Amino acid sequence: MTVSNSTPKILDALVIGAGFTGLYALYRLRERGLKVLTVESGTGIGGTWYWNRYPGARTDSSSTVYQYWFSDELLQEWNWSERFPAQKETERYLNFVADKFALRKDIQFNTRVTRADYDESSARWLVTTQNGERFSAQFLVMGTGGLTKFVMPNIPGVEDFAGESHHTARWPKEPVDFAGKRVGIIGTGATGIQVIQTIADKVDHLTVFQRTPNYTIPMRNLKLDDAARAELRASYPTLKTRVHNTFAGFEYDFGERGFFDTPPAERRRLMEELWQDGSLSFWIAGFREVFSDERANREFSDFVREKIGARINDAAIAAKLLPTDYGFGTRRVPLETNYFEVYNRDNVTLVDTVSEPIVKINAHSVTTAAREVPLDMMIYATGFDAGTGALTAIDIRGRGGVLLKDAWSDGVRTFMGLQVSGYPNMFMVMAPMSPSAAFCNVPTCVQQQVDWITDTVEFVRGQARGAIEPTAEAETKWVAHHNEVAEATLVPKTKSWYMGTNIDGKKQSLLVYAGGANVYRQLCDDVKKRGYEEFTLT
Ligand code: NA7
């Protein structure tokens, strides 16, 4: 139904997305007395945890830090069942939050925003949905997520496959039956690894098409009983402050001691200890230099290769699974459970698509440079247009009618990943150039950004003029600082979605602010304390 001529619904704030960000933004802005509506394209709560319901999906952050801190009652009432909860549990948690705080009445599902126009005369956003519905809001909050716009591989014939076919980010709600099926999967990132280790023993045969092998860490998942939960709950008051004071928003952080000040035997002992923890602490609680120094990085890379190699029976397969041309931690490090043992099974074949490229996908098979692989099902774990994808998918027109995707055609520019100059009162979370874009335990950084946005909205409402935006100079300065911090790390040397290399034609730059979530939080607080010097009010 097209209702585009209808009178727009008048709001103080429109929030787009009902995931971790959108729910919290709705809660916070409503608490401050704003008339808020959240719109969501899905039919349920959860964002990432609504869409990504593929087999094996679970968090790589522990449940004790993958949650909201704003309500002590919530912290007492919700019982996590595992250290690393699965998708269903996280989705249930977010639904529980929505119900407990009566958020649902202000969420409209099945509503995809297609455009947003800033009207300079009224200083309001006019937002249009796919159904032609319109909203007029003073503030626009993009809770659209960093990993939302999924991508299919650029392989000839991808539309021709006649069997069952699923992208992991659009996995069906109904159970998928793998029994007796020849399944092919493209993609061995964090998602592909979770799928592969979960379905290998359920399929007739699994063919894994791998382009880049990954460094991974074995997950030490634990079931939590009442006693374990009570112990963890006792740590919440400390944790809730702690997470905002660490590099990546986790409970753990880099040690004080430098890599080169620590004797090799001591370094090895620490690596073993962190490895045993079975979490991302091996990545972001070892040595800071692993991100910036080739030698430190090589030592960690060698350690992981040694650990992985020991688990694979066939030397030729091991050679394909061991990364050699980039350093540990310069791409997202997935946690895994018995992943490498999968390749010791008779019903699993690994195809290295660099030495044996996929030529085309056919109705019932995949043709590579060396063979034809007959398949009943295709799984695409091929990732996302990270950071910018969900934002540029909407026609966002700021001051002077300039499209955001045009404003970014020469490269992304944001002020601290929170706002873009020329787009007054539009706030972003998990956007490029902030830690939440990738180097952060998502709920920590999302809550920090939403809290900052809420305070800023309140600040603007207390002013005679109704719109705020960063100056172009402040934005230029942030971009320069962002790039300088990025260049001091090894991350830009490696191809990854962090750098945008997974998307054809995407301008390459580091998506995420690499200065640390703790440093970033402080910088955001300083902006507020100095009275928003970097912004103009109109
Ligand atoms: P990722 O990490 O972007 O992984 C996508 C995978 O798909 C990766 O292995 C890609 O290889 C592979 N890919 C993509 N296109 C192709 C083609 N054409 N041929 C072969 N292989 C291809 O996405 P995920 O969903 O796993 O993870 C995203 C984030 O979600 C993750 O980091 C967590 O934070 C949660 P490549 O590595 O590009 O060579």
PDB file of C-alpha atoms in Angstrom, residues 356-528:
ATOM      1  CA  GLU A 356      41.544 -23.873  -7.108  1.00  0.00           C
ATOM      2  CA  PRO A 357      39.186 -20.977  -7.915  1.00  0.00           C
ATOM      3  CA  ILE A 358      35.443 -21.431  -8.205  1.00  0.00           C
ATOM      4  CA  VAL A 359      34.615 -20.988 -11.878  1.00  0.00           C
ATOM      5  CA  LYS A 360      30.835 -21.023 -11.604  1.00  0.00           C
ATOM      6  CA  ILE A 361      27.840 -22.175  -9.669  1.00  0.00           C
ATOM      7  CA  ASN A 362      25.444 -24.416 -11.584  1.00  0.00           C
ATOM      8  CA  ALA A 363      21.932 -25.695 -10.885  1.00  0.00           C
ATOM      9  CA  HIS A 364      23.185 -28.718  -8.915  1.00  0.00           C
ATOM     10  CA  SER A 365      26.941 -28.289  -8.549  1.00  0.00           C
ATOM     11  CA  VAL A 366      29.888 -25.972  -8.218  1.00  0.00           C
ATOM     12  CA  THR A 367      32.575 -26.017 -10.891  1.00  0.00           C
ATOM     13  CA  THR A 368      36.096 -25.216  -9.740  1.00  0.00           C
ATOM     14  CA  ALA A 369      39.265 -24.989 -11.815  1.00  0.00           C
ATOM     15  CA  ALA A 370      39.912 -28.659 -10.984  1.00  0.00           C
ATOM     16  CA  ARG A 371      36.589 -30.450 -10.427  1.00  0.00           C
ATOM     17  CA  GLU A 372      32.835 -30.425 -10.375  1.00  0.00           C
ATOM     18  CA  VAL A 373      31.283 -30.771  -6.917  1.00  0.00           C
ATOM     19  CA  PRO A 374      27.660 -32.045  -6.967  1.00  0.00           C
ATOM     20  CA  LEU A 375      25.600 -30.350  -4.234  1.00  0.00           C
ATOM     21  CA  ASP A 376      22.073 -30.435  -2.806  1.00  0.00           C
ATOM     22  CA  MET A 377      22.470 -27.322  -0.651  1.00  0.00           C
ATOM     23  CA  MET A 378      24.560 -24.149  -0.740  1.00  0.00           C
ATOM     24  CA  ILE A 379      25.348 -22.085   2.324  1.00  0.00           C
ATOM     25  CA  TYR A 380      26.742 -18.579   1.911  1.00  0.00           C
ATOM     26  CA  ALA A 381      28.660 -17.377   4.964  1.00  0.00           C
ATOM     27  CA  THR A 382      30.069 -14.582   2.860  1.00  0.00           C
ATOM     28  CA  GLY A 383      29.781 -11.669   5.252  1.00  0.00           C
ATOM     29  CA  PHE A 384      28.644  -8.083   5.139  1.00  0.00           C
ATOM     30  CA  ASP A 385      29.219  -4.637   3.706  1.00  0.00           C
ATOM     31  CA  ALA A 386      30.359  -3.616   7.155  1.00  0.00           C
ATOM     32  CA  GLY A 387      29.867  -0.236   8.766  1.00  0.00           C
ATOM     33  CA  THR A 388      28.652   1.768   5.795  1.00  0.00           C
ATOM     34  CA  GLY A 389      26.357  -0.840   4.168  1.00  0.00           C
ATOM     35  CA  ALA A 390      23.253  -0.333   6.287  1.00  0.00           C
ATOM     36  CA  LEU A 391      23.606   3.453   6.201  1.00  0.00           C
ATOM     37  CA  THR A 392      24.118   3.894   2.469  1.00  0.00           C
ATOM     38  CA  ALA A 393      21.299   1.450   1.745  1.00  0.00           C
ATOM     39  CA  ILE A 394      18.966   4.236   2.855  1.00  0.00           C
ATOM     40  CA  ASP A 395      18.744   7.408   0.724  1.00  0.00           C
ATOM     41  CA  ILE A 396      19.804   9.817   3.438  1.00  0.00           C
ATOM     42  CA  ARG A 397      19.749  13.403   2.223  1.00  0.00           C
ATOM     43  CA  GLY A 398      21.251  16.009   4.514  1.00  0.00           C
ATOM     44  CA  ARG A 399      21.716  19.750   4.188  1.00  0.00           C
ATOM     45  CA  GLY A 400      21.384  20.853   0.536  1.00  0.00           C
ATOM     46  CA  GLY A 401      19.867  17.475  -0.361  1.00  0.00           C
ATOM     47  CA  VAL A 402      23.295  15.789  -0.442  1.00  0.00           C
ATOM     48  CA  LEU A 403      23.052  12.005  -0.390  1.00  0.00           C
ATOM     49  CA  LEU A 404      25.173  10.418   2.350  1.00  0.00           C
ATOM     50  CA  LYS A 405      26.545   7.883  -0.127  1.00  0.00           C
ATOM     51  CA  ASP A 406      27.702  10.772  -2.337  1.00  0.00           C
ATOM     52  CA  ALA A 407      29.187  12.613   0.604  1.00  0.00           C
ATOM     53  CA  TRP A 408      31.191   9.441   1.244  1.00  0.00           C
ATOM     54  CA  SER A 409      32.103   8.704  -2.380  1.00  0.00           C
ATOM     55  CA  ASP A 410      35.702   9.864  -1.833  1.00  0.00           C
ATOM     56  CA  GLY A 411      35.928   8.018   1.458  1.00  0.00           C
ATOM     57  CA  VAL A 412      33.977   7.865   4.666  1.00  0.00           C
ATOM     58  CA  ARG A 413      34.002  10.876   6.974  1.00  0.00           C
ATOM     59  CA  THR A 414      32.405  10.999  10.400  1.00  0.00           C
ATOM     60  CA  PHE A 415      32.980  12.840  13.616  1.00  0.00           C
ATOM     61  CA  MET A 416      33.848  10.093  16.086  1.00  0.00           C
ATOM     62  CA  GLY A 417      31.466   7.743  14.293  1.00  0.00           C
ATOM     63  CA  LEU A 418      28.610   9.619  15.936  1.00  0.00           C
ATOM     64  CA  GLN A 419      27.585  12.258  13.416  1.00  0.00           C
ATOM     65  CA  VAL A 420      28.379  13.502   9.930  1.00  0.00           C
ATOM     66  CA  SER A 421      28.810  17.180   9.125  1.00  0.00           C
ATOM     67  CA  GLY A 422      25.860  18.281   6.976  1.00  0.00           C
ATOM     68  CA  TYR A 423      23.483  15.800   8.608  1.00  0.00           C
ATOM     69  CA  PRO A 424      22.205  17.666  11.669  1.00  0.00           C
ATOM     70  CA  ASN A 425      20.553  15.661  14.454  1.00  0.00           C
ATOM     71  CA  MET A 426      21.323  12.349  12.769  1.00  0.00           C
ATOM     72  CA  PHE A 427      23.166  10.131  15.225  1.00  0.00           C
ATOM     73  CA  MET A 428      24.849   6.847  14.406  1.00  0.00           C
ATOM     74  CA  VAL A 429      25.913   3.869  16.497  1.00  0.00           C
ATOM     75  CA  MET A 430      28.395   1.200  15.324  1.00  0.00           C
ATOM     76  CA  ALA A 431      29.276   3.509  12.455  1.00  0.00           C
ATOM     77  CA  PRO A 432      32.705   3.950  10.871  1.00  0.00           C
ATOM     78  CA  MET A 433      35.504   5.576  12.886  1.00  0.00           C
ATOM     79  CA  SER A 434      34.350   4.546  16.336  1.00  0.00           C
ATOM     80  CA  PRO A 435      35.488   1.449  18.288  1.00  0.00           C
ATOM     81  CA  SER A 436      31.972  -0.019  18.160  1.00  0.00           C
ATOM     82  CA  ALA A 437      32.411  -0.520  14.411  1.00  0.00           C
ATOM     83  CA  ALA A 438      34.516  -3.607  15.177  1.00  0.00           C
ATOM     84  CA  PHE A 439      37.064  -3.441  18.028  1.00  0.00           C
ATOM     85  CA  CYS A 440      34.671  -3.597  20.900  1.00  0.00           C
ATOM     86  CA  ASN A 441      32.444  -5.907  22.822  1.00  0.00           C
ATOM     87  CA  VAL A 442      29.338  -4.582  21.085  1.00  0.00           C
ATOM     88  CA  PRO A 443      27.009  -3.956  24.078  1.00  0.00           C
ATOM     89  CA  THR A 444      29.692  -1.968  25.937  1.00  0.00           C
ATOM     90  CA  CYS A 445      30.295   0.461  23.096  1.00  0.00           C
ATOM     91  CA  VAL A 446      26.689   0.615  22.016  1.00  0.00           C
ATOM     92  CA  GLN A 447      25.586   1.624  25.515  1.00  0.00           C
ATOM     93  CA  GLN A 448      28.349   4.213  25.753  1.00  0.00           C
ATOM     94  CA  GLN A 449      27.372   5.755  22.411  1.00  0.00           C
ATOM     95  CA  VAL A 450      23.637   5.722  23.137  1.00  0.00           C
ATOM     96  CA  ASP A 451      24.263   7.366  26.523  1.00  0.00           C
ATOM     97  CA  TRP A 452      26.316  10.070  24.805  1.00  0.00           C
ATOM     98  CA  ILE A 453      23.620  10.579  22.167  1.00  0.00           C
ATOM     99  CA  THR A 454      20.888  10.785  24.808  1.00  0.00           C
ATOM    100  CA  ASP A 455      22.805  13.468  26.721  1.00  0.00           C
ATOM    101  CA  THR A 456      23.445  15.357  23.497  1.00  0.00           C
ATOM    102  CA  VAL A 457      19.778  15.221  22.530  1.00  0.00           C
ATOM    103  CA  GLU A 458      18.911  16.600  25.949  1.00  0.00           C
ATOM    104  CA  PHE A 459      21.506  19.333  25.498  1.00  0.00           C
ATOM    105  CA  VAL A 460      19.998  20.322  22.147  1.00  0.00           C
ATOM    106  CA  ARG A 461      16.485  20.358  23.574  1.00  0.00           C
ATOM    107  CA  GLY A 462      17.680  22.846  26.167  1.00  0.00           C
ATOM    108  CA  GLN A 463      18.933  25.265  23.492  1.00  0.00           C
ATOM    109  CA  ALA A 464      17.037  27.896  21.529  1.00  0.00           C
ATOM    110  CA  ARG A 465      18.195  26.291  18.264  1.00  0.00           C
ATOM    111  CA  GLY A 466      17.045  22.816  17.522  1.00  0.00           C
ATOM    112  CA  ALA A 467      19.782  21.042  15.572  1.00  0.00           C
ATOM    113  CA  ILE A 468      23.368  20.013  16.200  1.00  0.00           C
ATOM    114  CA  GLU A 469      26.076  18.850  13.834  1.00  0.00           C
ATOM    115  CA  PRO A 470      29.866  18.654  13.915  1.00  0.00           C
ATOM    116  CA  THR A 471      31.797  21.315  12.046  1.00  0.00           C
ATOM    117  CA  ALA A 472      33.579  20.233   8.882  1.00  0.00           C
ATOM    118  CA  GLU A 473      36.894  21.198  10.568  1.00  0.00           C
ATOM    119  CA  ALA A 474      36.220  18.995  13.582  1.00  0.00           C
ATOM    120  CA  GLU A 475      35.329  16.128  11.285  1.00  0.00           C
ATOM    121  CA  THR A 476      38.497  16.605   9.213  1.00  0.00           C
ATOM    122  CA  LYS A 477      40.537  16.577  12.399  1.00  0.00           C
ATOM    123  CA  TRP A 478      38.892  13.372  13.606  1.00  0.00           C
ATOM    124  CA  VAL A 479      39.421  11.646  10.262  1.00  0.00           C
ATOM    125  CA  ALA A 480      43.116  12.618  10.369  1.00  0.00           C
ATOM    126  CA  HIS A 481      43.471  11.347  13.940  1.00  0.00           C
ATOM    127  CA  HIS A 482      41.610   8.147  13.045  1.00  0.00           C
ATOM    128  CA  ASN A 483      43.929   7.528  10.090  1.00  0.00           C
ATOM    129  CA  GLU A 484      47.034   8.250  12.101  1.00  0.00           C
ATOM    130  CA  VAL A 485      46.002   5.755  14.780  1.00  0.00           C
ATOM    131  CA  ALA A 486      45.110   3.196  12.100  1.00  0.00           C
ATOM    132  CA  GLU A 487      48.444   3.556  10.323  1.00  0.00           C
ATOM    133  CA  ALA A 488      50.317   2.866  13.531  1.00  0.00           C
ATOM    134  CA  THR A 489      48.809  -0.651  13.578  1.00  0.00           C
ATOM    135  CA  LEU A 490      49.365  -3.693  11.385  1.00  0.00           C
ATOM    136  CA  VAL A 491      45.659  -3.959  10.573  1.00  0.00           C
ATOM    137  CA  PRO A 492      45.736  -1.981   7.277  1.00  0.00           C
ATOM    138  CA  LYS A 493      48.318  -4.438   5.909  1.00  0.00           C
ATOM    139  CA  THR A 494      45.760  -7.261   5.887  1.00  0.00           C
ATOM    140  CA  LYS A 495      42.750  -7.761   3.643  1.00  0.00           C
ATOM    141  CA  SER A 496      39.538  -7.946   5.683  1.00  0.00           C
ATOM    142  CA  TRP A 497      36.119  -6.427   6.184  1.00  0.00           C
ATOM    143  CA  TYR A 498      37.823  -4.114   8.689  1.00  0.00           C
ATOM    144  CA  MET A 499      39.476  -2.521   5.640  1.00  0.00           C
ATOM    145  CA  GLY A 500      36.535  -2.901   3.245  1.00  0.00           C
ATOM    146  CA  THR A 501      38.485  -5.191   0.903  1.00  0.00           C
ATOM    147  CA  ASN A 502      35.642  -7.736   0.861  1.00  0.00           C
ATOM    148  CA  ILE A 503      33.439  -5.358  -1.147  1.00  0.00           C
ATOM    149  CA  ASP A 504      34.276  -4.725  -4.797  1.00  0.00           C
ATOM    150  CA  GLY A 505      34.928  -1.043  -5.391  1.00  0.00           C
ATOM    151  CA  LYS A 506      34.736  -0.023  -1.730  1.00  0.00           C
ATOM    152  CA  LYS A 507      37.288   2.619  -0.845  1.00  0.00           C
ATOM    153  CA  GLN A 508      39.750   1.014   1.512  1.00  0.00           C
ATOM    154  CA  SER A 509      40.244   2.481   4.937  1.00  0.00           C
ATOM    155  CA  LEU A 510      40.127   1.152   8.442  1.00  0.00           C
ATOM    156  CA  LEU A 511      36.499   1.062   9.497  1.00  0.00           C
ATOM    157  CA  VAL A 512      37.143   1.085  13.182  1.00  0.00           C
ATOM    158  CA  TYR A 513      38.804   3.595  15.496  1.00  0.00           C
ATOM    159  CA  ALA A 514      41.832   1.724  16.786  1.00  0.00           C
ATOM    160  CA  GLY A 515      42.679   3.977  19.719  1.00  0.00           C
ATOM    161  CA  GLY A 516      40.701   1.893  22.200  1.00  0.00           C
ATOM    162  CA  ALA A 517      37.168   1.986  23.569  1.00  0.00           C
ATOM    163  CA  ASN A 518      38.450   3.409  26.864  1.00  0.00           C
ATOM    164  CA  VAL A 519      40.271   6.285  25.169  1.00  0.00           C
ATOM    165  CA  TYR A 520      37.306   6.909  22.889  1.00  0.00           C
ATOM    166  CA  ARG A 521      34.874   7.054  25.821  1.00  0.00           C
ATOM    167  CA  GLN A 522      37.069   9.635  27.481  1.00  0.00           C
ATOM    168  CA  LEU A 523      37.201  11.697  24.284  1.00  0.00           C
ATOM    169  CA  CYS A 524      33.390  11.574  23.993  1.00  0.00           C
ATOM    170  CA  ASP A 525      33.038  12.678  27.620  1.00  0.00           C
ATOM    171  CA  ASP A 526      35.478  15.525  26.999  1.00  0.00           C
ATOM    172  CA  VAL A 527      33.430  16.778  24.044  1.00  0.00           C
ATOM    173  CA  LYS A 528      30.407  16.989  26.321  1.00  0.00           C
TER     174      LYS A 528
END
